[in-house]
mmCIF file of C-alpha atoms in Angstrom:
data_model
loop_
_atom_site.group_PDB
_atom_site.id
_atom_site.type_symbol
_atom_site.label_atom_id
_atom_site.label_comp_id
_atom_site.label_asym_id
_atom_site.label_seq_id
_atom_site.Cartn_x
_atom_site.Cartn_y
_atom_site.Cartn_z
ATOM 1 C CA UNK A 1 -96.310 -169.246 -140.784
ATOM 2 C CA UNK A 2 -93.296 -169.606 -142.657
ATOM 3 C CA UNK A 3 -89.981 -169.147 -140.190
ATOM 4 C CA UNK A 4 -88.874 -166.201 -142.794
ATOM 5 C CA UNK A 5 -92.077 -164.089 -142.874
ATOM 6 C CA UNK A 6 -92.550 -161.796 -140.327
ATOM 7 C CA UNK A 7 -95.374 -159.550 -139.019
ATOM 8 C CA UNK A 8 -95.335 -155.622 -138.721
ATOM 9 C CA UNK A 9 -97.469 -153.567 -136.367
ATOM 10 C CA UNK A 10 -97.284 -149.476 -136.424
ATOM 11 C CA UNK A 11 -98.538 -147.345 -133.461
ATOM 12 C CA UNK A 12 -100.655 -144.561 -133.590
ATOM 13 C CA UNK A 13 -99.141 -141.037 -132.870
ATOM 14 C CA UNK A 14 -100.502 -138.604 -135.460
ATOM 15 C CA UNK A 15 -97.330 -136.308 -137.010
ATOM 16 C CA UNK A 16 -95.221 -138.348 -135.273
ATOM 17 C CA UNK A 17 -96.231 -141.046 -137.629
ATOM 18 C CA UNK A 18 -93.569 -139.696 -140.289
ATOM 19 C CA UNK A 19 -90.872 -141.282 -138.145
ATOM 20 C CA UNK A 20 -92.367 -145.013 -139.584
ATOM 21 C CA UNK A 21 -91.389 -144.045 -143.177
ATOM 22 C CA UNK A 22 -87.713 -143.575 -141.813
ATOM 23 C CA UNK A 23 -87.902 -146.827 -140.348
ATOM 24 C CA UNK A 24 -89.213 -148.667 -143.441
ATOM 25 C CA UNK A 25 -86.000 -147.294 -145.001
ATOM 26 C CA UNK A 26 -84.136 -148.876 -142.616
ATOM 27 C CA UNK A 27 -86.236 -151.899 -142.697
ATOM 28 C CA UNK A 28 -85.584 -151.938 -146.737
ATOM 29 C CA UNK A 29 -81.492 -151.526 -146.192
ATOM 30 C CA UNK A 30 -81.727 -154.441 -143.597
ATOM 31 C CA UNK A 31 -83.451 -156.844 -146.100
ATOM 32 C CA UNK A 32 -86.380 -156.733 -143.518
ATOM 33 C CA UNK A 33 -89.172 -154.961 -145.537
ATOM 34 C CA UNK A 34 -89.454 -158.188 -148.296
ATOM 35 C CA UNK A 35 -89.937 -160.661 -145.405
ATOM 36 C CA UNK A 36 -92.947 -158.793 -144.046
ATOM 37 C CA UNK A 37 -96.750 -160.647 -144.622
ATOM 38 C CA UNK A 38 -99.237 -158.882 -142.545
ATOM 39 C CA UNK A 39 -99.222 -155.312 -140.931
ATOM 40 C CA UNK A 40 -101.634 -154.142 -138.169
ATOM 41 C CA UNK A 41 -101.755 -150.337 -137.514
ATOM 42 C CA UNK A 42 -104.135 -147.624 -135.273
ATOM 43 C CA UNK A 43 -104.776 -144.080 -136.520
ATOM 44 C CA UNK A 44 -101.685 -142.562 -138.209
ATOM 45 C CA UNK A 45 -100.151 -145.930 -138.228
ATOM 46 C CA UNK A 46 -102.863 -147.438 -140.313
ATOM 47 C CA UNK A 47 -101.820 -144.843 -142.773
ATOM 48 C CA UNK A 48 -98.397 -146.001 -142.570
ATOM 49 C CA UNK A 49 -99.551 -149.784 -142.813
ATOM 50 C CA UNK A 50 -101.765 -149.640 -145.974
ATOM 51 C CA UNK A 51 -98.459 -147.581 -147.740
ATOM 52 C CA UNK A 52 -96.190 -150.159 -146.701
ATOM 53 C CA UNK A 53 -98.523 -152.913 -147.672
ATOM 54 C CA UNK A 54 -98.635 -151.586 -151.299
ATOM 55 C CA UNK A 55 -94.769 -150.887 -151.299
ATOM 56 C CA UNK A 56 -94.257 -148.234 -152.386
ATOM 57 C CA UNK A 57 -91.459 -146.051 -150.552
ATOM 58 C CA UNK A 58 -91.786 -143.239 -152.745
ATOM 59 C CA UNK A 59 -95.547 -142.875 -152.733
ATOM 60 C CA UNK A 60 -95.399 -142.861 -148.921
ATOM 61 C CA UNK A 61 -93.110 -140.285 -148.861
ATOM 62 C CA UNK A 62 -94.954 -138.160 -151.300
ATOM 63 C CA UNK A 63 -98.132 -138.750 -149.345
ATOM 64 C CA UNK A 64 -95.801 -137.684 -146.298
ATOM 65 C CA UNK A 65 -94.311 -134.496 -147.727
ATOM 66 C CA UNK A 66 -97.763 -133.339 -149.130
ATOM 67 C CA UNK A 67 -99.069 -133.459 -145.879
ATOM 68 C CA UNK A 68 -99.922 -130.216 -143.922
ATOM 69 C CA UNK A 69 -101.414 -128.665 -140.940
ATOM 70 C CA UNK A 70 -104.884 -127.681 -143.225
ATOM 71 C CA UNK A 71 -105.087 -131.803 -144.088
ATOM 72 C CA UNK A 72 -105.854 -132.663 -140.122
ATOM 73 C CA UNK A 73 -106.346 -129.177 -138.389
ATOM 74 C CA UNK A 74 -108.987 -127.439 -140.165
ATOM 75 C CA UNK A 75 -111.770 -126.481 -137.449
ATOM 76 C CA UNK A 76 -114.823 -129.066 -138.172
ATOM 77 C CA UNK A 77 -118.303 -126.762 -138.815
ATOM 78 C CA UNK A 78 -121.980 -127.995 -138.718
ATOM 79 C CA UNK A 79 -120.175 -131.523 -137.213
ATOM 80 C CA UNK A 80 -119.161 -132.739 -133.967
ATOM 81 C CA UNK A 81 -115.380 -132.740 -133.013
ATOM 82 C CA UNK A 82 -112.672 -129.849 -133.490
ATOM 83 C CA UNK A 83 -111.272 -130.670 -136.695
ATOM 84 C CA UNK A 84 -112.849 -131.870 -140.036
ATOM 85 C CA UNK A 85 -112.610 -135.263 -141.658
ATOM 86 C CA UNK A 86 -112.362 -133.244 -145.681
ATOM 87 C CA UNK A 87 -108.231 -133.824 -145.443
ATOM 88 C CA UNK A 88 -107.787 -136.849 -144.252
ATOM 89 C CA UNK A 89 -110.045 -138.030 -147.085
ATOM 90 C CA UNK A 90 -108.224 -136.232 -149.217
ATOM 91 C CA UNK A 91 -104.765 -137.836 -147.988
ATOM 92 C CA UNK A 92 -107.039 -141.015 -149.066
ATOM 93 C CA UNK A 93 -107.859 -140.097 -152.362
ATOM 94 C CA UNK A 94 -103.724 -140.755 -153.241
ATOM 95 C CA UNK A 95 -103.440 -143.600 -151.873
ATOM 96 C CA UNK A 96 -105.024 -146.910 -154.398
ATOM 97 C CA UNK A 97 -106.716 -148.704 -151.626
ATOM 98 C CA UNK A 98 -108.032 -150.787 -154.217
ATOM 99 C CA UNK A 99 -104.500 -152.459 -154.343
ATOM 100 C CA UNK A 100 -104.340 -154.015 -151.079
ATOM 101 C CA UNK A 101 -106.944 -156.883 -152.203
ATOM 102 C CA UNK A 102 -103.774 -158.139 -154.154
ATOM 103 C CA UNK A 103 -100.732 -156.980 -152.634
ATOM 104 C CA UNK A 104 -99.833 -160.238 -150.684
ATOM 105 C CA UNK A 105 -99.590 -158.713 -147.392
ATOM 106 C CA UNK A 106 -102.967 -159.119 -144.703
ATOM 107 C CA UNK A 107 -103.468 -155.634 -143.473
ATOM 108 C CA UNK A 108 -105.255 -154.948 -139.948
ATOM 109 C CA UNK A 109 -106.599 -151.746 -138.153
ATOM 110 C CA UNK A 110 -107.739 -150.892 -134.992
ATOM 111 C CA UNK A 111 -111.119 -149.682 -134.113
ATOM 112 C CA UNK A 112 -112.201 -148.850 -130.216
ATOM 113 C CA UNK A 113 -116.059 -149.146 -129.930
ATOM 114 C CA UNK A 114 -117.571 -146.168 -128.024
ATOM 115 C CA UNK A 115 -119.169 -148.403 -125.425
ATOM 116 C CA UNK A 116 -115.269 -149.096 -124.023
ATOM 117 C CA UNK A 117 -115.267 -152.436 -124.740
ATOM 118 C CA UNK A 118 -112.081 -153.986 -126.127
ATOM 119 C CA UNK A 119 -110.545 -152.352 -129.563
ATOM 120 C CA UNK A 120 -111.735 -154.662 -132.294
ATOM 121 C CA UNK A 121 -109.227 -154.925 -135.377
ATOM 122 C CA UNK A 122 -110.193 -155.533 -138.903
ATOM 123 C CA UNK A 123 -108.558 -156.501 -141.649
ATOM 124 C CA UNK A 124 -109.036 -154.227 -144.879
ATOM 125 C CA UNK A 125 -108.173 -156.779 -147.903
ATOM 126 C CA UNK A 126 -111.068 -157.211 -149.813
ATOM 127 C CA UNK A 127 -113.573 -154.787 -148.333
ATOM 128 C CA UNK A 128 -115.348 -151.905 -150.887
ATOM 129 C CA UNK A 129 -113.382 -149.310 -151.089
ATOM 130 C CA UNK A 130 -115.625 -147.367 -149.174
ATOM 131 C CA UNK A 131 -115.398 -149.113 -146.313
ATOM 132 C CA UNK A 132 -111.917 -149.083 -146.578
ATOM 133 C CA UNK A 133 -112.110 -145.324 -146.140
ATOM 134 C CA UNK A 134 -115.019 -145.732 -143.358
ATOM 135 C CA UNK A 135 -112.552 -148.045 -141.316
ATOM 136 C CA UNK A 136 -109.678 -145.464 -141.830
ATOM 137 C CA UNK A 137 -111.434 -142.523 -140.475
ATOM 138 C CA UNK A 138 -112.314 -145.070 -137.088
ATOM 139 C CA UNK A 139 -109.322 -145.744 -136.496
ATOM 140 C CA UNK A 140 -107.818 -142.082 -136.571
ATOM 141 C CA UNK A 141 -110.817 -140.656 -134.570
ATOM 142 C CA UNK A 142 -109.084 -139.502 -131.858
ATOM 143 C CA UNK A 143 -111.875 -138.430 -129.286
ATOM 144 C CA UNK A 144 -113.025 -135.138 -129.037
ATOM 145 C CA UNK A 145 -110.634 -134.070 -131.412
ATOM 146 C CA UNK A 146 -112.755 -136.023 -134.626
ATOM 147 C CA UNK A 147 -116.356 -136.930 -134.414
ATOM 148 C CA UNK A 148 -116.914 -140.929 -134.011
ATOM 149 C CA UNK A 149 -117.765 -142.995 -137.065
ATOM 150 C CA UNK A 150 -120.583 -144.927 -138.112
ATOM 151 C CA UNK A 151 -120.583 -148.586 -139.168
ATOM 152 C CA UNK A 152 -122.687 -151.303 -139.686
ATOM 153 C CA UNK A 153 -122.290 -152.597 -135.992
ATOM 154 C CA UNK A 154 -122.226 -148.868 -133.638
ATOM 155 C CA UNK A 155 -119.852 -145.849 -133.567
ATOM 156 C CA UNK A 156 -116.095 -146.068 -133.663
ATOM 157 C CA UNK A 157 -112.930 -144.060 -132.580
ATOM 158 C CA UNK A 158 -109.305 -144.307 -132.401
ATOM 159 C CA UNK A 159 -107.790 -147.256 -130.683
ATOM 160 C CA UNK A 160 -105.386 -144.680 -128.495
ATOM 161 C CA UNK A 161 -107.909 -145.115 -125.735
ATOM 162 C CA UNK A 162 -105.628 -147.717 -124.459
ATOM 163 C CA UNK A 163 -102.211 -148.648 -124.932
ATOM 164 C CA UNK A 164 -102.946 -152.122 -126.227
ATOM 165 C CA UNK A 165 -105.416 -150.400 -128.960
ATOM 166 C CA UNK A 166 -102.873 -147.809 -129.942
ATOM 167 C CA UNK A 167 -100.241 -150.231 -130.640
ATOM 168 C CA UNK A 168 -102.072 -152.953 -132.039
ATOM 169 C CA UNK A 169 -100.059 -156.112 -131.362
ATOM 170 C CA UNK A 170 -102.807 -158.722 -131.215
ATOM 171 C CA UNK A 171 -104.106 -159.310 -134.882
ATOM 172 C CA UNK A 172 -99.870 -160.122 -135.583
ATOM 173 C CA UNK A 173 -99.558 -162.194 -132.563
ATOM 174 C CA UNK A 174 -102.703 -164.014 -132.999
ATOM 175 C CA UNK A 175 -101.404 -164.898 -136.828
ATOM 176 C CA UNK A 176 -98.649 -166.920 -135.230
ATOM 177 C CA UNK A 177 -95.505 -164.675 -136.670
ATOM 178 C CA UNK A 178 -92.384 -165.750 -134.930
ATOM 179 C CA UNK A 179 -90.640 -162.506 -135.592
ATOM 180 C CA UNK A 180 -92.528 -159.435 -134.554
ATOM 181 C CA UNK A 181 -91.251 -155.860 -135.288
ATOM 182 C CA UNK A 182 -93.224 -153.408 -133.528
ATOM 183 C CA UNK A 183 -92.787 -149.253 -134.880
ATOM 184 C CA UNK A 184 -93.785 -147.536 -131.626
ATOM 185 C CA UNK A 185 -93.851 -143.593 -131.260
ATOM 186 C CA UNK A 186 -93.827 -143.527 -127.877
ATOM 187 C CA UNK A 187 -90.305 -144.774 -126.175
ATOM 188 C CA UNK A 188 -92.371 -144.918 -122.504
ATOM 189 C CA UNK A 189 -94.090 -147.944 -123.963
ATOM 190 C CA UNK A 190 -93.337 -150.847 -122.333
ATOM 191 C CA UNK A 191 -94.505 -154.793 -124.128
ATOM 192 C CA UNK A 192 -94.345 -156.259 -121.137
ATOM 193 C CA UNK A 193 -96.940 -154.225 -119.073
ATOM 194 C CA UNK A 194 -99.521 -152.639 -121.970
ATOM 195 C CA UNK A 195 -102.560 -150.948 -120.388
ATOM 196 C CA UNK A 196 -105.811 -152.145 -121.995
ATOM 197 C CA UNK A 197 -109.562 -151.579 -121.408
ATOM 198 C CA UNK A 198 -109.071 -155.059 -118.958
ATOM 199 C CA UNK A 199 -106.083 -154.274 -117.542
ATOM 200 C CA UNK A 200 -102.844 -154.507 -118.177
ATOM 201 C CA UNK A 201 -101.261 -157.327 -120.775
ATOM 202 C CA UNK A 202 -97.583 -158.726 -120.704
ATOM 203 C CA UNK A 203 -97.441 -159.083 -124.418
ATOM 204 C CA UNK A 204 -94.134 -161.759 -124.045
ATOM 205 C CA UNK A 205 -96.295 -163.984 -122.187
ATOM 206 C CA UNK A 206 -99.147 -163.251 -124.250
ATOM 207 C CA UNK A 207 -97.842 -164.562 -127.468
ATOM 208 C CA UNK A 208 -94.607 -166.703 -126.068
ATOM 209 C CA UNK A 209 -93.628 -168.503 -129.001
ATOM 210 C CA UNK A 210 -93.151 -165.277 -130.654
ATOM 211 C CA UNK A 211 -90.268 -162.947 -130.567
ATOM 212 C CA UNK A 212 -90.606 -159.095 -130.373
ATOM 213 C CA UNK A 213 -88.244 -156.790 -132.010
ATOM 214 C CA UNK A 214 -89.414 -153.100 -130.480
ATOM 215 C CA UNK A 215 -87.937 -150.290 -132.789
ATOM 216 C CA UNK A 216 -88.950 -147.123 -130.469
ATOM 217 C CA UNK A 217 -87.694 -143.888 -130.489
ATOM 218 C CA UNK A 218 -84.473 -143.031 -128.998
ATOM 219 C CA UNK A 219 -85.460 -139.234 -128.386
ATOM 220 C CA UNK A 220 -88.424 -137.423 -127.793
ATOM 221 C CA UNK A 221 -90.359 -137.041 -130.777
ATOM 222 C CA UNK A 222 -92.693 -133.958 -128.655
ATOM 223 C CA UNK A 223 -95.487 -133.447 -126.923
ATOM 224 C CA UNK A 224 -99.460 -133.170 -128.558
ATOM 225 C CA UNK A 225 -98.826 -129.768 -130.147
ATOM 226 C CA UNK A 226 -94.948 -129.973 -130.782
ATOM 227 C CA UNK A 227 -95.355 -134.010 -131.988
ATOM 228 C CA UNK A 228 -98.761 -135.553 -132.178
ATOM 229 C CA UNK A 229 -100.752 -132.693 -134.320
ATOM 230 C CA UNK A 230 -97.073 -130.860 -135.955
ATOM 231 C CA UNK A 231 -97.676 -131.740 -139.550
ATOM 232 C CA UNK A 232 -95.436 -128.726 -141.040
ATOM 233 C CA UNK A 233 -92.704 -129.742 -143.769
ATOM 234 C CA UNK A 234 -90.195 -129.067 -141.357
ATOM 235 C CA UNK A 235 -91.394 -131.592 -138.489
ATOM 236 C CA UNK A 236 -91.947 -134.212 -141.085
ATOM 237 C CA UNK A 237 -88.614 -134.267 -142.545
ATOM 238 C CA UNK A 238 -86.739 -134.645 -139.276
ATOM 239 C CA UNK A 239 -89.432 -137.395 -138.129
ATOM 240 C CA UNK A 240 -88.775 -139.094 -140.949
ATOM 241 C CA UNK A 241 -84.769 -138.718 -140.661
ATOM 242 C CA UNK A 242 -84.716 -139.682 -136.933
ATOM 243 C CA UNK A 243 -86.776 -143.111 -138.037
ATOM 244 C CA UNK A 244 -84.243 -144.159 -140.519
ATOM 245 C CA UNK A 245 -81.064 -143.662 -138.267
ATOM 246 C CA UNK A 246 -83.062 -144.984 -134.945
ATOM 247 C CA UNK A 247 -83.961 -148.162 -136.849
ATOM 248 C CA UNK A 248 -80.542 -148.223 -138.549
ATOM 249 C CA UNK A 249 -78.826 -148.070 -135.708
ATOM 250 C CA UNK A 250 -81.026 -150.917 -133.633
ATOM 251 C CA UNK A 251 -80.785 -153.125 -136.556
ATOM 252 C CA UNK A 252 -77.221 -153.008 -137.028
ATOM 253 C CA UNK A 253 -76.739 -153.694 -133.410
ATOM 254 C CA UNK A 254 -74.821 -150.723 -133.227
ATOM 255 C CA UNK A 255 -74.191 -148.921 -129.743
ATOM 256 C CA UNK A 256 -76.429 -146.000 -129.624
ATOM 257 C CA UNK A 257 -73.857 -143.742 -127.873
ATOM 258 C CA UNK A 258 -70.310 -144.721 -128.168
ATOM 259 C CA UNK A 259 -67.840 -145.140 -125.663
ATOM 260 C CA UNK A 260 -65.489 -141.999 -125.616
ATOM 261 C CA UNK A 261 -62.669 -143.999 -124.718
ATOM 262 C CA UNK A 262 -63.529 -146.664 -127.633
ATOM 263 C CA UNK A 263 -62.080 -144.810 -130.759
ATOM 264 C CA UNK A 264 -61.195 -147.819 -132.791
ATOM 265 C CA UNK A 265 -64.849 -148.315 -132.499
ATOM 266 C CA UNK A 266 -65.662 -144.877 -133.395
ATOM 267 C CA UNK A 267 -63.086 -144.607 -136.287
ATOM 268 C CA UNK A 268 -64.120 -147.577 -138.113
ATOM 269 C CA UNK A 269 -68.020 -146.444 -137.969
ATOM 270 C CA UNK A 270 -66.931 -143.024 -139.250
ATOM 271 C CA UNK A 271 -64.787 -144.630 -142.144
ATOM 272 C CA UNK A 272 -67.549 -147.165 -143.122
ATOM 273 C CA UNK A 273 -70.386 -144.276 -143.479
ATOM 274 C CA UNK A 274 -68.039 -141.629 -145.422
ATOM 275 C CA UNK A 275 -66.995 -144.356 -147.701
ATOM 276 C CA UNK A 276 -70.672 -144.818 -148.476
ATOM 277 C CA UNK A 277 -71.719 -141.465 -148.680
ATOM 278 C CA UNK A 278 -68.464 -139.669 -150.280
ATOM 279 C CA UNK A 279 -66.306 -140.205 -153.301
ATOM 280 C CA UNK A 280 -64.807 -137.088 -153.891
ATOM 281 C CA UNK A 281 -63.241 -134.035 -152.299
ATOM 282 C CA UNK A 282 -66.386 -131.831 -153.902
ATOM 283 C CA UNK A 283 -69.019 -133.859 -151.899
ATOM 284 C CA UNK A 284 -67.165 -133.720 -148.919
ATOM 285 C CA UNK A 285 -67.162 -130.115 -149.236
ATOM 286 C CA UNK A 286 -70.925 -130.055 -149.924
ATOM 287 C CA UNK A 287 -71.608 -132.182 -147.270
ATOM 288 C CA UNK A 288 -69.079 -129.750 -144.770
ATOM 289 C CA UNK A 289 -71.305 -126.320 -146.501
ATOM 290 C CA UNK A 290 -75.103 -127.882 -144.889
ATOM 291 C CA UNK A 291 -73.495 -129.250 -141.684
ATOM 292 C CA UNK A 292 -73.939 -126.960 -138.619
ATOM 293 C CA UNK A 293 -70.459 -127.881 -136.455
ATOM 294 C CA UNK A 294 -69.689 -126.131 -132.924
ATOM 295 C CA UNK A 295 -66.528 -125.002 -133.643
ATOM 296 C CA UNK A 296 -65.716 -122.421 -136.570
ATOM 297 C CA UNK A 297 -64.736 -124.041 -139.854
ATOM 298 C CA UNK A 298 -62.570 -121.144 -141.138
ATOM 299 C CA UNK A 299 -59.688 -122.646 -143.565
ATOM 300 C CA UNK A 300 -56.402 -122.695 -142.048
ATOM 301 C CA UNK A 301 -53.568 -123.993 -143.630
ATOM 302 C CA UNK A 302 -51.819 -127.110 -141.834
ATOM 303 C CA UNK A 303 -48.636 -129.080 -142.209
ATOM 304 C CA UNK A 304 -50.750 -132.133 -143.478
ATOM 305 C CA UNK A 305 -50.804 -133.544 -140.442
ATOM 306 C CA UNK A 306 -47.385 -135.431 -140.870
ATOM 307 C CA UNK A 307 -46.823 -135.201 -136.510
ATOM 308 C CA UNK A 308 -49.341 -136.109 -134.075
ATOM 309 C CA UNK A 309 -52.292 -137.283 -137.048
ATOM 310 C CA UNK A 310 -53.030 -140.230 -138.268
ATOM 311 C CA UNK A 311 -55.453 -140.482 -140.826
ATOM 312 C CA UNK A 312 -59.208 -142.095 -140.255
ATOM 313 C CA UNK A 313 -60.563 -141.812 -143.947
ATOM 314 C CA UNK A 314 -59.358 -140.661 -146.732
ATOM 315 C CA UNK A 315 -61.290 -139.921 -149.947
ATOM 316 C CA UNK A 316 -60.682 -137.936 -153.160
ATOM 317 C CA UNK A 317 -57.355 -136.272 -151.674
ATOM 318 C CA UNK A 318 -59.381 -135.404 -149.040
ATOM 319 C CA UNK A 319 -58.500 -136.759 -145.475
ATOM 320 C CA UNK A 320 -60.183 -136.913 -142.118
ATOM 321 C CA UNK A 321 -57.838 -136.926 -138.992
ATOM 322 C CA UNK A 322 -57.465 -137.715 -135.463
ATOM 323 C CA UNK A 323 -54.880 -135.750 -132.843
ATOM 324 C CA UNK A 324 -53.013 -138.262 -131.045
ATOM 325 C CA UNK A 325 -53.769 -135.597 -127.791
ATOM 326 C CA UNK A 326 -50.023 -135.944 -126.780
ATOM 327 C CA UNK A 327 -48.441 -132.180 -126.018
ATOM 328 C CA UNK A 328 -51.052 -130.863 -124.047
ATOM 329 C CA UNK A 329 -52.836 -130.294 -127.355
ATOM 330 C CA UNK A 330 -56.763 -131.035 -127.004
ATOM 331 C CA UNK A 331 -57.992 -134.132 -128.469
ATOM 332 C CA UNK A 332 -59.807 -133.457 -131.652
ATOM 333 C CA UNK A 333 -60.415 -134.843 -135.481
ATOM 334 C CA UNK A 334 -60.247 -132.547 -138.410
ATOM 335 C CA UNK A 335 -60.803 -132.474 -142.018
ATOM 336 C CA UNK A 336 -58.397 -131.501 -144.592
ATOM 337 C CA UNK A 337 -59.063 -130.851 -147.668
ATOM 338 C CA UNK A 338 -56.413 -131.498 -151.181
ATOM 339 C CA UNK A 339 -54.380 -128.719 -149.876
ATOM 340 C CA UNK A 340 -53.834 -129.382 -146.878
ATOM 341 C CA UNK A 341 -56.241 -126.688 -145.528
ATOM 342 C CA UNK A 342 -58.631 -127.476 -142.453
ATOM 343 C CA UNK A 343 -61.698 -127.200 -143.637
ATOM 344 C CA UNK A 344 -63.761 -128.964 -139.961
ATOM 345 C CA UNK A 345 -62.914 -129.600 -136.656
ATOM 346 C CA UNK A 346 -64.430 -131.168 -134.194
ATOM 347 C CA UNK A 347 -63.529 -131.782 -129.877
ATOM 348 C CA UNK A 348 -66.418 -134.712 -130.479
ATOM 349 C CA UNK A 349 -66.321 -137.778 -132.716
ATOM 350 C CA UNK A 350 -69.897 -137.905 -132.104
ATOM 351 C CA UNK A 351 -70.872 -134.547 -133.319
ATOM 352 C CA UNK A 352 -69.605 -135.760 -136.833
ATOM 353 C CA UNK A 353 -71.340 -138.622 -136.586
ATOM 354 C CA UNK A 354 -74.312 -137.015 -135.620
ATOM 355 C CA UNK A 355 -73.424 -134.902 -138.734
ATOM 356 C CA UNK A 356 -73.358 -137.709 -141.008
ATOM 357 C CA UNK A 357 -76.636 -139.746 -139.963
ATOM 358 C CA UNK A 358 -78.725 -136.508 -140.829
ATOM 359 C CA UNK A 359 -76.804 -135.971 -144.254
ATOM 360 C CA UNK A 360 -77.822 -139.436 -145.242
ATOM 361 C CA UNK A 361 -81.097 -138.932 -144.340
ATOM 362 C CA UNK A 362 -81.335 -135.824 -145.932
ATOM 363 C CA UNK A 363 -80.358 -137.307 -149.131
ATOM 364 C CA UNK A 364 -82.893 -139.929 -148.860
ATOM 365 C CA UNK A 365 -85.827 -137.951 -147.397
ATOM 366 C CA UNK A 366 -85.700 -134.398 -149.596
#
């Protein structure tokens, strides 16, 4: 393989599966996504793999946000399992499978015989587009939740019977990648001890010569009925946000939780992201009008901050400030708008950074 391409596996996880599309923004901002030549995926995360295969963000995230409960939670009749297969399929029917035999990029799914032998993976590129679909609705039979599918060679499920299937590492290692990202949705997962049907695999040792970038979540995405089968709008959209400013964060090789005592650290990161996002005093104020702070943003008018202030950002007339904590006064930052008027405050840098992370998303994901 080339020593710039790089190979891309996505776990399974059902509505959890949103938070890939937030990393694949991330991937994108990092220069990551172009580099990318094969994908391997199980159940939701084949999903995920044949979008990003195709590459095209914004069909993913229509595909995403069209998504609801009735597409994988209708009750199945006259069919084995609890749920029906008719939504999925339709999910399928948006998606131009018939584009991966030329996209460039070898695509891979898992599929976990019934007989609980090893997961078997398969690449899609140039099958009928049936069996494209047939392969699809293996890998995302979860068991007893989806009745089994038929092929050619026996009756399939969802590779989540092990760890090893549900994360489907081996079709990328065995291409000889040197880089590896691998898009968990579990943050228990562990590469170097993966249970599998014969026991467990130390995927470093496993594939040696390759190295393993693991973007996992940094909080709980929720349990089966809060995570795994939560397909409302509402779950999706935060899924998606938490992806994009996980992976963000891991690829910038940014501390995940800053130092309290580090505030030149803390200052500088919230200068460089309301730079980015803000160019005026009225999208400062728009951005202050969504964002849910602790403490009560009622205007008060201020002396500008000319004592004990000094000045973190400053955009459109509008400036963002940090208490030098001398005079007993508690440490905090503030906002000011043109007037000198404080429009936020905050006892936490972190709660505005927290503040700003799901802005950005939210102006990338709605």
């Amino acid at each position: 393989m080339s020593d710039d391409s790089i190979g891309l596996v996505f776990g399974g996880g059902g509505g959890k599966g949103a938070y890939h599309i937030g990393v694949w923004k991330a991937l994108e901002k990092h220069g990551i996504a172009a580099r990318v030549k094969a994908v391997s995926g199980n159940s939701v995360g084949s999903l995920n793999a044949v979008l990003f295969a195709l590459g095209d963000f914004d069909l993913a995230k229509r595909v995403w946000l069209s998504t609801g409960p009735s597409d994988f939670l209708t009750p199945a009749t006259g069919e084995p399992g609890l749920f029906s297969r008719e939504g999925l399929l339709r999910i399928m029917e948006k998606v131009p499978l018939e584009r991966l035999d030329s996209c460039g990029t070898h695509v891979y799914v898992t599929i976990q015989p019934m007989a609980l032998t090893p997961p078997e993976y398969v690449r899609l590129n140039g099958l009928p587009s049936e069996d494209k679909k047939r392969l699809l609705l293996a890998t995302s039979a979860i068991p007893a939740v989806y009745p089994p599918v038929k092929t050619d060679t026996g009756y399939y499920v969802d590779g989540c019977v092990t760890e090893y299937g549900n994360l489907p590492i081996e079709p990328i290692g065995q291409s000889g990648f040197e880089e590896i990202y691998v898009l968990g949705l579990d943050q228990n997962v562990q590469l170097g001890s993966m249970g599998s049907i014969n026991g467990r695999i130390d995927v470093y040792k496993r594939f040696p010569k390759s190295r393993f970038i693991p973007i996992m979540p940094l909080e709980y995405l929720g349990d089966p009925i809060s995570g795994t089968l939560n397909f409302s709008r509402k779950a999706i959209l935060s899924k998606m946000q938490q992806g994009f400013t996980d992976a963000d964060k891991i690829l910038s090789g940014r501390r995940v939780y800053y130092m309290r005592n580090d505030y030149t650290a803390i200052n500088t990161e919230i200068r460089r992201i309301m730079e980015r996002l803000f160019h005026s005093g009225e999208e400062l104020q728009r951005f202050i009008n969504v964002s849910c702070f602790k403490l009560p943003n009622l205007k008060t008018d201020t002396m500008g901050g000319e004592i004990n202030y000094k000045n973190i950002a400053e955009i459109g007339g509008w400036r963002v400030q940090q208490h030098s904590g001398l005079f007993q006064i508690p440490f905090h930052y503030r906002i000011l708008n043109s007037r000198n008027e404080r429009v936020a405050w905050f006892l936490d840098p972190e709660e505005l950074l927290r503040a700003l992370e799901k802005y950005e998303c939210s102006l990338l994901f709605e």
